[in-house]
Amino acid sequence: MSIVTLTTDFGTAGPYVAAMKGVILSINPAATIVDITHEIPPQNIRKAAVVLDDATEWFPADSIHVAVVDPGVGTGRAIVYARIGQQNYVAPDNGLLSRLATRTTPAKIIRLENSEYWLTPVSSTFHGRDIMAPVAAHLSLGLDPDRLGPELKQLAGFQWPAVRETPTRIEGAVIEVDSFGNLITNIQAELLHGRPTDSRVCIVCNIYETWGIYHAYGEQVEGTFVAVIGSTGRLELALVGDHAARRLGIQVGSPVTVAWE
C-alpha cells in the first residue's frame, strides 16, 4: 500500500508540507500522498488526536498516517511507528495517537531508532521532514517495521474526559470544535440507544440548554441551539446557521449533560 497521509500544524503558507512531500516522493515516486489537514492550531496535540481518530479509519487498510504536531521536537521524546487496527501511524509519542489507542489497542509499537531510514543530517527542529517522512516512504515500499527500532509496550497518553452514565443522565464534555463552530462531545450515540430522544430529553452545556435530539441541523430554525448525532457517531451541539462556540463562548472541555425527566 502506497497511501501516505499527512496531518500537521504547519499551515500551507510555508515550505514545510512541501518539503515532507518531496522527501516521500524522492524515496517512493509512486506514493499517493493525501493531506488530512495542515490547519491544526499550533501545538494543539489534543485537537490533532481527535482528527486522527475521526479521519484515518476511513482509509484503505494498511495506509500510512504521518502526524506532526510536535512541540517537543529535538528533545528526548520518542518518535514511534504504531499499528492500530488496520492502519499504520508514524508520529511523535506525545499523545497524538492516544485517542486511537484508547479505542483500539495497538498491535505493535516501535520506537524509531534505526537512522538508516532517516535523512542526514537530521535537523533538531524538523523531524517531520528528516525522520518521519522518510520512514513513512520506506514503509510504503514494504519495509518491515521491526527494522525501525525496539518495540515499546505502550504509547504516551492524555487523560481524556470520561463519560459518566446513570439511569437518568449522561455526563460528558466537549472534545472538539469543528470548522463550523459545532460542539463535538465525547457522548457516543450507542449510549442513547433505547432512551427517549424527543422532548423528554434535556441537553445542557454550560448555561445553555436544548430539548430533544434531532437528525439534522435543518430540522430547527436559524439561531436555534440544537442537539444532533453527527457523522462521527457522537452527540453534537450546534447553533443553526451560526458558530456555536464563538457565539456562546463555549470551549473544549466544557461539561455536557444529557438528562431525562
Coordinates of C-alpha atoms in Angstrom, one line a residue:
M1 CA 0.0 0.0 0.0
S2 CA 1.5 3.4 -1.0
I3 CA -1.0 5.8 0.5
V4 CA 0.7 8.2 2.9
T5 CA -1.4 10.8 4.7
L6 CA -0.2 14.0 6.4
T7 CA -1.6 15.7 9.4
T8 CA 0.3 18.7 10.8
D9 CA 0.0 22.2 12.4
F10 CA 2.3 23.7 9.7
G11 CA -0.3 25.6 7.7
T12 CA 0.1 25.8 3.9
A13 CA 1.8 29.2 3.5
G14 CA 5.3 27.9 4.2
P15 CA 7.6 25.3 2.8
Y16 CA 7.3 22.6 5.4
V17 CA 4.5 20.5 4.0
A18 CA 6.0 20.6 0.5
A19 CA 9.4 19.5 1.9
M20 CA 7.9 16.5 3.5
K21 CA 6.1 15.5 0.3
G22 CA 9.3 16.0 -1.6
V23 CA 11.1 13.6 0.7
I24 CA 8.4 10.9 0.4
L25 CA 8.3 11.1 -3.4
S26 CA 12.1 11.0 -3.7
I27 CA 12.1 7.7 -1.9
N28 CA 8.8 6.3 -3.4
P29 CA 7.7 8.3 -6.6
A30 CA 4.6 6.1 -6.8
A31 CA 3.3 7.1 -3.3
T32 CA -0.1 8.6 -3.1
I33 CA 0.0 11.5 -0.6
V34 CA -3.2 12.7 1.0
D35 CA -3.5 15.8 3.1
I36 CA -5.8 15.2 6.0
T37 CA -5.2 18.7 7.4
H38 CA -2.4 21.2 8.0
E39 CA -4.6 23.6 9.9
I40 CA -4.3 22.0 13.4
P41 CA -3.9 25.0 15.8
P42 CA -0.2 25.4 16.6
Q43 CA 1.0 22.7 19.0
N44 CA -2.6 21.6 19.8
I45 CA -1.9 17.9 20.2
R46 CA -5.4 17.1 21.6
K47 CA -7.1 18.6 18.5
A48 CA -4.8 16.5 16.2
A49 CA -5.5 13.4 18.2
V50 CA -9.3 13.8 17.7
V51 CA -8.8 14.5 14.0
L52 CA -6.7 11.3 13.5
D53 CA -9.3 9.3 15.4
D54 CA -12.1 10.7 13.3
A55 CA -10.5 10.5 9.9
T56 CA -8.0 7.7 9.5
E57 CA -10.3 4.7 9.9
W58 CA -11.9 5.6 6.6
F59 CA -8.7 5.0 4.6
P60 CA -7.9 1.7 2.9
A61 CA -6.3 -0.9 5.1
D62 CA -2.5 -0.6 5.5
S63 CA -2.4 3.1 4.8
I64 CA 0.4 5.0 6.5
H65 CA -0.6 8.1 8.5
V66 CA 2.1 10.7 9.4
A67 CA 1.2 13.2 12.1
V68 CA 3.5 16.0 13.0
V69 CA 2.2 18.2 15.9
D70 CA 5.4 18.2 17.9
P71 CA 6.1 20.9 20.4
G72 CA 8.8 18.6 21.9
V73 CA 10.8 18.3 18.6
G74 CA 14.5 18.0 19.3
T75 CA 14.1 16.8 22.9
G76 CA 14.2 13.3 24.2
R77 CA 10.6 12.5 23.4
A78 CA 10.3 9.3 21.2
I79 CA 9.0 9.0 17.7
V80 CA 7.0 5.9 17.1
Y81 CA 5.6 3.6 14.5
A82 CA 2.2 2.1 15.6
R83 CA -0.1 -0.5 14.1
I84 CA -3.6 0.4 15.3
G85 CA -6.5 -1.6 13.8
Q86 CA -5.8 -1.9 10.1
Q87 CA -3.8 1.3 9.9
N88 CA -0.2 2.3 10.3
Y89 CA 1.0 5.5 12.1
V90 CA 4.2 7.5 12.4
A91 CA 4.2 10.2 14.9
P92 CA 5.9 11.7 18.0
D93 CA 5.0 9.8 21.1
N94 CA 3.3 12.8 22.8
G95 CA -0.3 11.8 22.9
L96 CA -1.1 12.2 19.2
L97 CA -2.2 8.6 19.0
S98 CA -3.8 8.4 22.4
R99 CA -7.5 8.5 21.3
L100 CA -6.9 5.9 18.7
A101 CA -5.2 3.7 21.2
T102 CA -8.0 4.2 23.7
R103 CA -10.5 2.8 21.2
T104 CA -8.2 0.0 19.7
T105 CA -5.2 -1.5 21.5
P106 CA -2.2 -1.1 19.2
A107 CA -0.9 -4.4 17.8
K108 CA 2.6 -3.1 17.6
I109 CA 4.5 -0.1 18.8
I110 CA 8.1 0.6 17.6
R111 CA 10.4 3.4 18.8
L112 CA 12.2 4.9 15.8
E113 CA 15.9 4.5 16.4
N114 CA 17.4 3.0 13.3
S115 CA 18.8 6.1 11.5
E116 CA 19.5 4.0 8.3
Y117 CA 16.0 5.1 7.2
W118 CA 16.4 8.8 8.1
L119 CA 17.8 11.7 6.2
T120 CA 21.2 13.0 7.2
P121 CA 21.9 15.3 8.8
V122 CA 18.8 15.4 11.0
S123 CA 17.6 18.9 11.9
S124 CA 16.8 19.3 15.5
T125 CA 13.7 21.3 14.6
F126 CA 12.2 19.4 11.7
H127 CA 11.9 15.7 12.5
G128 CA 8.8 15.6 10.2
R129 CA 11.0 16.0 7.2
D130 CA 14.1 14.2 8.3
I131 CA 12.8 11.2 10.2
M132 CA 9.0 10.7 9.9
A133 CA 8.6 11.4 6.2
P134 CA 11.5 9.1 5.0
V135 CA 10.4 6.3 7.4
A136 CA 6.8 6.5 6.0
A137 CA 8.2 6.4 2.5
H138 CA 10.2 3.3 3.3
L139 CA 7.2 1.7 4.9
S140 CA 5.2 2.4 1.8
L141 CA 7.8 0.4 -0.2
G142 CA 7.3 -2.6 2.1
L143 CA 9.9 -2.1 4.9
D144 CA 9.3 -4.4 7.9
P145 CA 8.5 -2.1 10.8
D146 CA 10.6 -4.3 13.1
R147 CA 13.7 -2.9 11.4
L148 CA 12.9 0.6 12.6
G149 CA 13.9 0.1 16.3
P150 CA 12.9 -1.6 19.5
E151 CA 9.4 -2.5 20.5
L152 CA 7.5 -0.5 23.1
K153 CA 4.8 -1.7 25.4
Q154 CA 2.5 1.4 25.3
L155 CA 2.1 4.9 23.9
A156 CA 2.2 8.1 25.8
G157 CA -1.3 9.4 26.5
F158 CA -3.6 12.1 27.8
Q159 CA -6.2 12.0 30.5
W160 CA -9.3 12.3 28.2
P161 CA -12.6 13.3 29.8
A162 CA -14.6 10.3 30.9
V163 CA -18.3 9.8 30.3
R164 CA -20.4 9.1 33.4
E165 CA -23.7 7.3 33.0
T166 CA -26.7 6.7 35.3
P167 CA -30.2 5.6 34.5
T168 CA -31.4 9.2 34.3
R169 CA -28.4 11.2 32.9
I170 CA -25.2 11.0 31.0
E171 CA -22.3 13.4 31.8
G172 CA -19.7 14.2 29.2
A173 CA -17.7 17.1 27.7
V174 CA -17.0 19.0 24.5
I175 CA -13.8 17.4 23.0
E176 CA -13.7 19.3 19.7
V177 CA -15.0 22.4 18.0
D178 CA -15.3 21.8 14.2
S179 CA -14.8 24.3 11.4
F180 CA -18.5 25.3 11.5
G181 CA -18.3 26.0 15.3
N182 CA -20.3 22.9 16.2
L183 CA -19.5 21.4 19.6
I184 CA -18.5 17.8 19.3
T185 CA -18.9 15.8 22.6
N186 CA -17.5 12.5 23.8
I187 CA -21.0 11.1 24.2
Q188 CA -21.4 8.2 21.7
A189 CA -24.7 7.5 20.0
E190 CA -24.9 4.0 21.4
L191 CA -25.2 5.4 24.9
L192 CA -28.5 6.9 23.9
H193 CA -29.9 3.6 22.5
G194 CA -33.2 2.7 24.0
R195 CA -33.6 6.1 25.7
P196 CA -36.1 8.8 24.6
T197 CA -34.6 11.4 22.1
D198 CA -37.7 13.5 21.9
S199 CA -38.7 16.5 24.1
R200 CA -38.3 14.3 27.2
V201 CA -34.5 14.7 27.0
C202 CA -32.7 17.9 28.0
I203 CA -29.1 18.6 26.9
V204 CA -27.2 21.2 28.9
C205 CA -23.8 22.7 28.0
N206 CA -22.5 25.4 30.4
I207 CA -25.6 27.6 30.9
Y208 CA -27.3 26.7 27.7
E209 CA -29.9 24.0 27.2
T210 CA -31.9 22.4 24.4
W211 CA -34.7 19.7 24.4
G212 CA -34.7 16.7 22.0
I213 CA -32.0 15.2 19.8
Y214 CA -32.6 15.7 16.1
H215 CA -31.5 14.0 12.9
A216 CA -30.3 17.2 11.1
Y217 CA -29.5 20.8 11.8
G218 CA -32.2 22.0 9.4
E219 CA -35.0 20.5 11.4
Q220 CA -34.8 23.6 13.5
V221 CA -35.0 27.3 12.5
E222 CA -31.9 29.5 12.2
G223 CA -30.5 30.6 15.5
T224 CA -31.8 27.6 17.5
F225 CA -29.4 25.8 19.8
V226 CA -29.9 22.2 18.7
A227 CA -28.5 18.7 19.5
V228 CA -27.9 16.1 16.8
I229 CA -25.9 12.9 16.3
G230 CA -23.1 13.9 14.0
S231 CA -21.2 12.0 11.3
T232 CA -18.6 10.8 13.9
G233 CA -21.4 9.0 15.8
R234 CA -21.1 11.5 18.7
L235 CA -23.6 13.9 20.2
E236 CA -23.1 17.4 18.7
L237 CA -24.4 20.8 19.8
A238 CA -24.9 23.5 17.2
L239 CA -26.3 26.9 16.7
V240 CA -28.2 26.6 13.4
G241 CA -26.7 28.9 10.8
D242 CA -24.1 30.3 13.3
H243 CA -20.8 29.5 15.0
A244 CA -21.9 28.0 18.4
A245 CA -18.5 28.0 20.1
R246 CA -17.8 31.7 19.3
R247 CA -21.3 33.0 19.8
L248 CA -21.9 31.2 23.1
G249 CA -18.3 31.3 24.4
I250 CA -18.1 27.5 24.8
Q251 CA -14.7 25.9 24.6
V252 CA -13.2 22.4 24.5
G253 CA -13.6 20.8 27.9
S254 CA -17.0 22.4 28.7
P255 CA -19.3 20.0 30.5
V256 CA -22.3 18.5 28.7
T257 CA -25.2 16.7 30.5
V258 CA -27.9 14.7 28.9
A259 CA -30.8 14.1 31.3
W260 CA -34.3 12.5 31.1
E261 CA -37.3 13.6 33.1

